JSON list of C-alpha atoms in Angstrom, two decimals:
[
{"chain": "M", "resi": 659, "resn": "MET", "atom": "CA", "xyz": [5.57, 17.74, -17.29]},
{"chain": "M", "resi": 660, "resn": "ALA", "atom": "CA", "xyz": [5.73, 15.09, -15.06]},
{"chain": "M", "resi": 661, "resn": "LYS", "atom": "CA", "xyz": [2.70, 12.81, -13.75]},
{"chain": "M", "resi": 662, "resn": "PHE", "atom": "CA", "xyz": [1.40, 11.73, -10.32]},
{"chain": "M", "resi": 663, "resn": "CYS", "atom": "CA", "xyz": [-1.15, 9.69, -9.24]},
{"chain": "M", "resi": 664, "resn": "ALA", "atom": "CA", "xyz": [-4.20, 11.22, -8.11]},
{"chain": "M", "resi": 665, "resn": "ASN", "atom": "CA", "xyz": [-4.66, 8.67, -5.45]},
{"chain": "M", "resi": 666, "resn": "CYS", "atom": "CA", "xyz": [-1.30, 8.07, -3.48]},
{"chain": "M", "resi": 667, "resn": "GLY", "atom": "CA", "xyz": [0.64, 10.79, -4.95]},
{"chain": "M", "resi": 668, "resn": "THR", "atom": "CA", "xyz": [3.74, 8.29, -6.62]},
{"chain": "M", "resi": 669, "resn": "LYS", "atom": "CA", "xyz": [5.16, 9.90, -9.44]},
{"chain": "M", "resi": 670, "resn": "LEU", "atom": "CA", "xyz": [4.43, 8.33, -13.08]},
{"chain": "M", "resi": 671, "resn": "ASP", "atom": "CA", "xyz": [5.60, 8.13, -16.43]},
{"chain": "M", "resi": 672, "resn": "ASP", "atom": "CA", "xyz": [3.66, 10.05, -19.14]},
{"chain": "M", "resi": 673, "resn": "ASN", "atom": "CA", "xyz": [2.42, 7.03, -21.19]},
{"chain": "M", "resi": 674, "resn": "GLN", "atom": "CA", "xyz": [1.08, 5.00, -17.99]},
{"chain": "M", "resi": 675, "resn": "MET", "atom": "CA", "xyz": [-2.34, 4.20, -17.52]},
{"chain": "M", "resi": 676, "resn": "PHE", "atom": "CA", "xyz": [-2.26, 2.76, -14.38]},
{"chain": "M", "resi": 677, "resn": "CYS", "atom": "CA", "xyz": [-0.30, 3.62, -11.34]},
{"chain": "M", "resi": 678, "resn": "HIS", "atom": "CA", "xyz": [2.16, 1.06, -10.25]},
{"chain": "M", "resi": 679, "resn": "HIS", "atom": "CA", "xyz": [1.84, 1.47, -6.69]},
{"chain": "M", "resi": 680, "resn": "CYS", "atom": "CA", "xyz": [-1.83, 1.47, -6.04]},
{"chain": "M", "resi": 681, "resn": "GLY", "atom": "CA", "xyz": [-3.27, 0.40, -9.14]},
{"chain": "M", "resi": 682, "resn": "LYS", "atom": "CA", "xyz": [-5.79, 3.03, -9.45]},
{"chain": "M", "resi": 683, "resn": "PRO", "atom": "CA", "xyz": [-6.05, 4.35, -13.18]},
{"chain": "M", "resi": 684, "resn": "VAL", "atom": "CA", "xyz": [-4.07, 7.75, -14.25]},
{"chain": "M", "resi": 685, "resn": "GLU", "atom": "CA", "xyz": [-6.43, 10.71, -14.53]},
{"chain": "M", "resi": 686, "resn": "PRO", "atom": "CA", "xyz": [-5.60, 12.55, -17.53]},
{"chain": "M", "resi": 687, "resn": "GLN", "atom": "CA", "xyz": [-4.08, 16.26, -16.32]},
{"chain": "M", "resi": 688, "resn": "THR", "atom": "CA", "xyz": [-4.83, 19.62, -17.88]},
{"chain": "M", "resi": 689, "resn": "MET", "atom": "CA", "xyz": [-2.83, 22.68, -18.06]},
{"chain": "M", "resi": 690, "resn": "GLU", "atom": "CA", "xyz": [-5.40, 24.67, -16.08]},
{"chain": "M", "resi": 691, "resn": "ASN", "atom": "CA", "xyz": [-4.81, 22.60, -13.31]},
{"chain": "M", "resi": 692, "resn": "HIS", "atom": "CA", "xyz": [-1.56, 22.41, -12.88]},
{"chain": "M", "resi": 693, "resn": "ALA", "atom": "CA", "xyz": [-0.19, 26.14, -14.16]},
{"chain": "M", "resi": 694, "resn": "SER", "atom": "CA", "xyz": [3.44, 26.67, -12.68]},
{"chain": "M", "resi": 695, "resn": "GLN", "atom": "CA", "xyz": [5.75, 29.64, -12.83]},
{"chain": "M", "resi": 696, "resn": "PRO", "atom": "CA", "xyz": [9.34, 28.44, -14.14]},
{"chain": "M", "resi": 697, "resn": "ASN", "atom": "CA", "xyz": [10.50, 27.80, -10.67]},
{"chain": "M", "resi": 698, "resn": "GLY", "atom": "CA", "xyz": [7.63, 25.08, -10.42]},
{"chain": "M", "resi": 699, "resn": "ASN", "atom": "CA", "xyz": [5.32, 26.95, -7.88]},
{"chain": "M", "resi": 700, "resn": "PRO", "atom": "CA", "xyz": [2.05, 27.48, -8.38]},
{"chain": "M", "resi": 701, "resn": "ALA", "atom": "CA", "xyz": [1.12, 30.70, -10.28]},
{"chain": "M", "resi": 702, "resn": "LYS", "atom": "CA", "xyz": [-2.12, 31.64, -7.99]},
{"chain": "M", "resi": 703, "resn": "GLN", "atom": "CA", "xyz": [-0.22, 31.86, -4.81]},
{"chain": "M", "resi": 704, "resn": "SER", "atom": "CA", "xyz": [1.12, 35.39, -3.54]},
{"chain": "M", "resi": 705, "resn": "ASN", "atom": "CA", "xyz": [-0.85, 35.87, -0.65]},
{"chain": "M", "resi": 706, "resn": "PRO", "atom": "CA", "xyz": [1.01, 34.91, 2.74]},
{"chain": "M", "resi": 707, "resn": "GLN", "atom": "CA", "xyz": [-2.01, 34.28, 4.47]},
{"chain": "M", "resi": 708, "resn": "SER", "atom": "CA", "xyz": [-3.27, 31.77, 1.51]},
{"chain": "M", "resi": 709, "resn": "LEU", "atom": "CA", "xyz": [0.31, 30.40, 1.79]},
{"chain": "M", "resi": 710, "resn": "ALA", "atom": "CA", "xyz": [0.08, 29.82, 5.99]},
{"chain": "M", "resi": 711, "resn": "LYS", "atom": "CA", "xyz": [-3.65, 28.18, 5.43]},
{"chain": "M", "resi": 712, "resn": "LYS", "atom": "CA", "xyz": [-2.45, 25.91, 2.77]},
{"chain": "M", "resi": 713, "resn": "ALA", "atom": "CA", "xyz": [0.55, 24.80, 4.69]},
{"chain": "M", "resi": 714, "resn": "VAL", "atom": "CA", "xyz": [-1.63, 24.07, 7.58]},
{"chain": "M", "resi": 715, "resn": "THR", "atom": "CA", "xyz": [-4.19, 22.47, 5.13]},
{"chain": "M", "resi": 716, "resn": "GLN", "atom": "CA", "xyz": [-1.33, 20.54, 3.46]},
{"chain": "M", "resi": 717, "resn": "SER", "atom": "CA", "xyz": [-0.31, 18.97, 7.18]},
{"chain": "M", "resi": 718, "resn": "GLY", "atom": "CA", "xyz": [-3.46, 17.87, 7.78]},
{"chain": "M", "resi": 719, "resn": "ALA", "atom": "CA", "xyz": [-4.09, 16.62, 4.75]},
{"chain": "M", "resi": 720, "resn": "ALA", "atom": "CA", "xyz": [-0.98, 14.87, 4.59]},
{"chain": "M", "resi": 721, "resn": "ASN", "atom": "CA", "xyz": [-1.41, 13.34, 8.07]},
{"chain": "M", "resi": 722, "resn": "GLN", "atom": "CA", "xyz": [-4.79, 11.93, 6.87]},
{"chain": "M", "resi": 723, "resn": "ASP", "atom": "CA", "xyz": [-2.94, 10.55, 3.37]},
{"chain": "M", "resi": 724, "resn": "ILE", "atom": "CA", "xyz": [-0.61, 8.70, 5.52]},
{"chain": "M", "resi": 725, "resn": "TRP", "atom": "CA", "xyz": [-3.37, 7.04, 7.76]},
{"chain": "M", "resi": 726, "resn": "GLU", "atom": "CA", "xyz": [-5.33, 6.35, 4.31]},
{"chain": "M", "resi": 727, "resn": "THR", "atom": "CA", "xyz": [-2.22, 5.02, 2.65]},
{"chain": "M", "resi": 728, "resn": "ILE", "atom": "CA", "xyz": [-1.68, 2.20, 5.91]},
{"chain": "M", "resi": 729, "resn": "ARG", "atom": "CA", "xyz": [-5.45, 1.37, 5.49]},
{"chain": "M", "resi": 730, "resn": "ARG", "atom": "CA", "xyz": [-5.09, 0.80, 2.07]},
{"chain": "M", "resi": 731, "resn": "ASP", "atom": "CA", "xyz": [-2.03, -0.82, 1.80]},
{"chain": "M", "resi": 732, "resn": "TYR", "atom": "CA", "xyz": [-2.14, -2.96, 5.02]},
{"chain": "M", "resi": 733, "resn": "LEU", "atom": "CA", "xyz": [-5.67, -3.02, 6.20]},
{"chain": "M", "resi": 734, "resn": "ARG", "atom": "CA", "xyz": [-7.82, -4.14, 2.99]},
{"chain": "M", "resi": 735, "resn": "PRO", "atom": "CA", "xyz": [-7.95, -7.22, 0.69]},
{"chain": "M", "resi": 736, "resn": "GLU", "atom": "CA", "xyz": [-8.47, -5.67, -2.37]},
{"chain": "M", "resi": 737, "resn": "GLY", "atom": "CA", "xyz": [-6.12, -5.45, -5.12]},
{"chain": "M", "resi": 738, "resn": "ARG", "atom": "CA", "xyz": [-2.67, -7.05, -5.93]},
{"chain": "M", "resi": 739, "resn": "LEU", "atom": "CA", "xyz": [0.52, -7.11, -4.46]},
{"chain": "M", "resi": 740, "resn": "ASN", "atom": "CA", "xyz": [3.79, -7.82, -6.14]},
{"chain": "M", "resi": 741, "resn": "ARG", "atom": "CA", "xyz": [6.73, -10.25, -4.87]},
{"chain": "M", "resi": 742, "resn": "LYS", "atom": "CA", "xyz": [9.12, -6.96, -4.26]},
{"chain": "M", "resi": 743, "resn": "ALA", "atom": "CA", "xyz": [6.11, -5.16, -2.52]},
{"chain": "M", "resi": 744, "resn": "TYR", "atom": "CA", "xyz": [4.82, -8.22, -0.58]},
{"chain": "M", "resi": 745, "resn": "ILE", "atom": "CA", "xyz": [8.44, -8.54, 0.95]},
{"chain": "M", "resi": 746, "resn": "ILE", "atom": "CA", "xyz": [9.21, -5.15, 1.69]},
{"chain": "M", "resi": 747, "resn": "ARG", "atom": "CA", "xyz": [5.71, -4.61, 3.65]},
{"chain": "M", "resi": 748, "resn": "GLN", "atom": "CA", "xyz": [6.05, -8.18, 5.33]},
{"chain": "M", "resi": 749, "resn": "CYS", "atom": "CA", "xyz": [9.19, -6.86, 6.73]},
{"chain": "M", "resi": 750, "resn": "ILE", "atom": "CA", "xyz": [7.53, -3.67, 8.03]},
{"chain": "M", "resi": 751, "resn": "VAL", "atom": "CA", "xyz": [5.17, -5.74, 9.86]},
{"chain": "M", "resi": 752, "resn": "SER", "atom": "CA", "xyz": [7.76, -7.91, 11.08]},
{"chain": "M", "resi": 753, "resn": "VAL", "atom": "CA", "xyz": [10.12, -5.28, 12.42]},
{"chain": "M", "resi": 754, "resn": "ALA", "atom": "CA", "xyz": [6.57, -3.47, 13.83]},
{"chain": "M", "resi": 755, "resn": "SER", "atom": "CA", "xyz": [5.48, -6.72, 15.37]},
{"chain": "M", "resi": 756, "resn": "MET", "atom": "CA", "xyz": [8.27, -5.50, 17.98]},
{"chain": "M", "resi": 757, "resn": "ILE", "atom": "CA", "xyz": [6.19, -2.87, 19.78]},
{"chain": "M", "resi": 758, "resn": "PRO", "atom": "CA", "xyz": [3.76, -5.25, 21.31]},
{"chain": "M", "resi": 759, "resn": "TYR", "atom": "CA", "xyz": [6.71, -6.87, 22.92]},
{"chain": "M", "resi": 760, "resn": "MET", "atom": "CA", "xyz": [7.93, -3.80, 24.52]},
{"chain": "M", "resi": 761, "resn": "LEU", "atom": "CA", "xyz": [4.62, -2.91, 25.67]},
{"chain": "M", "resi": 762, "resn": "LEU", "atom": "CA", "xyz": [4.29, -6.33, 27.70]},
{"chain": "M", "resi": 763, "resn": "GLU", "atom": "CA", "xyz": [7.69, -5.29, 29.27]},
{"chain": "M", "resi": 764, "resn": "MET", "atom": "CA", "xyz": [5.67, -2.15, 29.99]},
{"chain": "M", "resi": 765, "resn": "GLU", "atom": "CA", "xyz": [2.64, -4.23, 31.26]},
{"chain": "M", "resi": 766, "resn": "LEU", "atom": "CA", "xyz": [0.37, -2.56, 29.21]},
{"chain": "M", "resi": 767, "resn": "GLU", "atom": "CA", "xyz": [-1.02, -6.15, 28.02]},
{"chain": "M", "resi": 768, "resn": "ILE", "atom": "CA", "xyz": [-4.39, -4.61, 26.67]},
{"chain": "M", "resi": 769, "resn": "LEU", "atom": "CA", "xyz": [-2.86, -2.17, 24.43]},
{"chain": "M", "resi": 770, "resn": "ALA", "atom": "CA", "xyz": [0.13, -4.76, 23.54]},
{"chain": "M", "resi": 771, "resn": "GLY", "atom": "CA", "xyz": [-2.81, -7.40, 22.57]},
{"chain": "M", "resi": 772, "resn": "ALA", "atom": "CA", "xyz": [-4.32, -4.59, 20.14]},
{"chain": "M", "resi": 773, "resn": "PHE", "atom": "CA", "xyz": [-1.46, -4.35, 18.33]},
{"chain": "M", "resi": 774, "resn": "PHE", "atom": "CA", "xyz": [-0.78, -8.19, 18.12]},
{"chain": "M", "resi": 775, "resn": "LEU", "atom": "CA", "xyz": [-4.38, -8.18, 16.49]},
{"chain": "M", "resi": 776, "resn": "LEU", "atom": "CA", "xyz": [-3.85, -4.97, 14.03]},
{"chain": "M", "resi": 777, "resn": "LEU", "atom": "CA", "xyz": [-0.53, -6.73, 12.76]},
{"chain": "M", "resi": 778, "resn": "GLY", "atom": "CA", "xyz": [-2.15, -10.23, 12.70]},
{"chain": "M", "resi": 779, "resn": "ILE", "atom": "CA", "xyz": [-4.73, -8.58, 10.52]},
{"chain": "M", "resi": 780, "resn": "ALA", "atom": "CA", "xyz": [-2.04, -6.64, 8.34]},
{"chain": "M", "resi": 781, "resn": "GLY", "atom": "CA", "xyz": [-0.08, -9.79, 7.63]},
{"chain": "M", "resi": 782, "resn": "LEU", "atom": "CA", "xyz": [-3.41, -11.43, 6.54]},
{"chain": "M", "resi": 783, "resn": "MET", "atom": "CA", "xyz": [-4.17, -8.75, 4.38]},
{"chain": "M", "resi": 784, "resn": "LEU", "atom": "CA", "xyz": [-0.93, -8.55, 2.73]},
{"chain": "M", "resi": 785, "resn": "ASN", "atom": "CA", "xyz": [-1.13, -12.71, 1.90]},
{"chain": "M", "resi": 786, "resn": "ILE", "atom": "CA", "xyz": [-4.68, -12.12, 0.21]},
{"chain": "M", "resi": 787, "resn": "LYS", "atom": "CA", "xyz": [-3.59, -9.43, -2.00]},
{"chain": "M", "resi": 788, "resn": "ARG", "atom": "CA", "xyz": [-0.45, -11.66, -2.82]},
{"chain": "M", "resi": 789, "resn": "CYS", "atom": "CA", "xyz": [-2.44, -14.45, -3.66]},
{"chain": "M", "resi": 790, "resn": "HIS", "atom": "CA", "xyz": [-4.68, -12.27, -5.80]},
{"chain": "M", "resi": 791, "resn": "ASP", "atom": "CA", "xyz": [-1.69, -11.57, -7.82]},
{"chain": "M", "resi": 792, "resn": "LEU", "atom": "CA", "xyz": [-1.00, -14.92, -8.39]},
{"chain": "M", "resi": 793, "resn": "ASP", "atom": "CA", "xyz": [-4.56, -15.41, -9.43]},
{"chain": "M", "resi": 794, "resn": "LYS", "atom": "CA", "xyz": [-5.62, -17.28, -6.03]},
{"chain": "M", "resi": 795, "resn": "THR", "atom": "CA", "xyz": [-8.84, -16.41, -4.15]},
{"chain": "M", "resi": 796, "resn": "GLY", "atom": "CA", "xyz": [-8.12, -14.68, -0.71]},
{"chain": "M", "resi": 797, "resn": "TRP", "atom": "CA", "xyz": [-9.04, -18.28, 1.00]},
{"chain": "M", "resi": 798, "resn": "PHE", "atom": "CA", "xyz": [-5.79, -19.91, -0.28]},
{"chain": "M", "resi": 799, "resn": "VAL", "atom": "CA", "xyz": [-4.26, -18.21, 2.38]},
{"chain": "M", "resi": 800, "resn": "LEU", "atom": "CA", "xyz": [-6.25, -20.76, 4.81]},
{"chain": "M", "resi": 801, "resn": "LEU", "atom": "CA", "xyz": [-3.69, -23.45, 3.84]},
{"chain": "M", "resi": 802, "resn": "LEU", "atom": "CA", "xyz": [-1.15, -21.84, 5.72]},
{"chain": "M", "resi": 803, "resn": "ALA", "atom": "CA", "xyz": [-2.71, -22.98, 8.86]},
{"chain": "M", "resi": 804, "resn": "VAL", "atom": "CA", "xyz": [-1.98, -26.56, 7.58]},
{"chain": "M", "resi": 805, "resn": "PRO", "atom": "CA", "xyz": [1.27, -27.85, 9.20]},
{"chain": "M", "resi": 806, "resn": "LEU", "atom": "CA", "xyz": [3.98, -28.68, 7.00]},
{"chain": "M", "resi": 807, "resn": "LEU", "atom": "CA", "xyz": [2.30, -27.38, 4.04]},
{"chain": "M", "resi": 808, "resn": "ASN", "atom": "CA", "xyz": [2.31, -23.78, 4.98]},
{"chain": "M", "resi": 809, "resn": "ALA", "atom": "CA", "xyz": [6.00, -23.67, 4.62]},
{"chain": "M", "resi": 810, "resn": "VAL", "atom": "CA", "xyz": [5.68, -24.80, 0.56]},
{"chain": "M", "resi": 811, "resn": "ILE", "atom": "CA", "xyz": [3.01, -22.16, 0.40]},
{"chain": "M", "resi": 812, "resn": "LEU", "atom": "CA", "xyz": [4.84, -19.48, 1.99]},
{"chain": "M", "resi": 813, "resn": "LEU", "atom": "CA", "xyz": [7.81, -20.19, -0.18]},
{"chain": "M", "resi": 814, "resn": "TYR", "atom": "CA", "xyz": [5.20, -20.20, -3.17]},
{"chain": "M", "resi": 815, "resn": "LEU", "atom": "CA", "xyz": [3.94, -16.90, -1.85]},
{"chain": "M", "resi": 816, "resn": "LEU", "atom": "CA", "xyz": [7.53, -15.23, -1.58]},
{"chain": "M", "resi": 817, "resn": "PHE", "atom": "CA", "xyz": [9.02, -16.62, -4.80]},
{"chain": "M", "resi": 818, "resn": "ALA", "atom": "CA", "xyz": [5.98, -17.49, -7.65]},
{"chain": "M", "resi": 819, "resn": "ARG", "atom": "CA", "xyz": [5.71, -14.65, -10.27]},
{"chain": "M", "resi": 820, "resn": "GLY", "atom": "CA", "xyz": [2.55, -13.03, -10.50]},
{"chain": "M", "resi": 821, "resn": "THR", "atom": "CA", "xyz": [0.10, -13.22, -13.43]},
{"chain": "M", "resi": 822, "resn": "TYR", "atom": "CA", "xyz": [0.93, -11.22, -16.31]},
{"chain": "M", "resi": 823, "resn": "GLY", "atom": "CA", "xyz": [-1.65, -8.33, -17.21]},
{"chain": "M", "resi": 824, "resn": "ASP", "atom": "CA", "xyz": [-4.76, -8.00, -15.77]},
{"chain": "M", "resi": 825, "resn": "ASN", "atom": "CA", "xyz": [-6.68, -10.46, -13.95]},
{"chain": "M", "resi": 826, "resn": "ASP", "atom": "CA", "xyz": [-9.78, -11.11, -11.76]},
{"chain": "M", "resi": 827, "resn": "TYR", "atom": "CA", "xyz": [-8.34, -9.38, -8.97]},
{"chain": "M", "resi": 828, "resn": "GLY", "atom": "CA", "xyz": [-7.25, -5.98, -10.69]},
{"chain": "M", "resi": 829, "resn": "PRO", "atom": "CA", "xyz": [-4.27, -4.66, -13.09]},
{"chain": "M", "resi": 830, "resn": "ASP", "atom": "CA", "xyz": [-0.80, -5.95, -13.34]},
{"chain": "M", "resi": 831, "resn": "PRO", "atom": "CA", "xyz": [1.06, -3.83, -10.22]},
{"chain": "M", "resi": 832, "resn": "LEU", "atom": "CA", "xyz": [4.27, -3.78, -12.39]},
{"chain": "M", "resi": 833, "resn": "GLN", "atom": "CA", "xyz": [2.71, -2.32, -15.31]}
]
């Protein structure tokens, strides 16, 4: 039976103790919580009205989950971030940084400024999480403000392997 992280919904291996996506401990699953028919559909949902209510609830929950995922992955400094996730998320932030320039073209300076601020915070939080994976404090990111040294620090953040196993900032994101 497939296991999924209760926090982020990522599919997990049967022997995993932590989610490799969000780092949360995997909760044990019981059969009564996940009873299903042979076709994989939940066993207790035959009423069309309850199905409609569940669909509406799930779509609202899905939207809420998306915003919670964005807050957790991009706007909070807690946890660790491995190299692959760091590079992918920095690319997403870089592509999203084109939005404020389009807003400036439409003369929406306040909205563009808010986007720049949000993307700056997201980039900072990603750098802090990457520092945590390298067992460095988040204050290490301040070295990116030093000319010439910032290039060396950025290369270090991009290519250095994170610490093996757990460290002061959480479990290994690769396990």
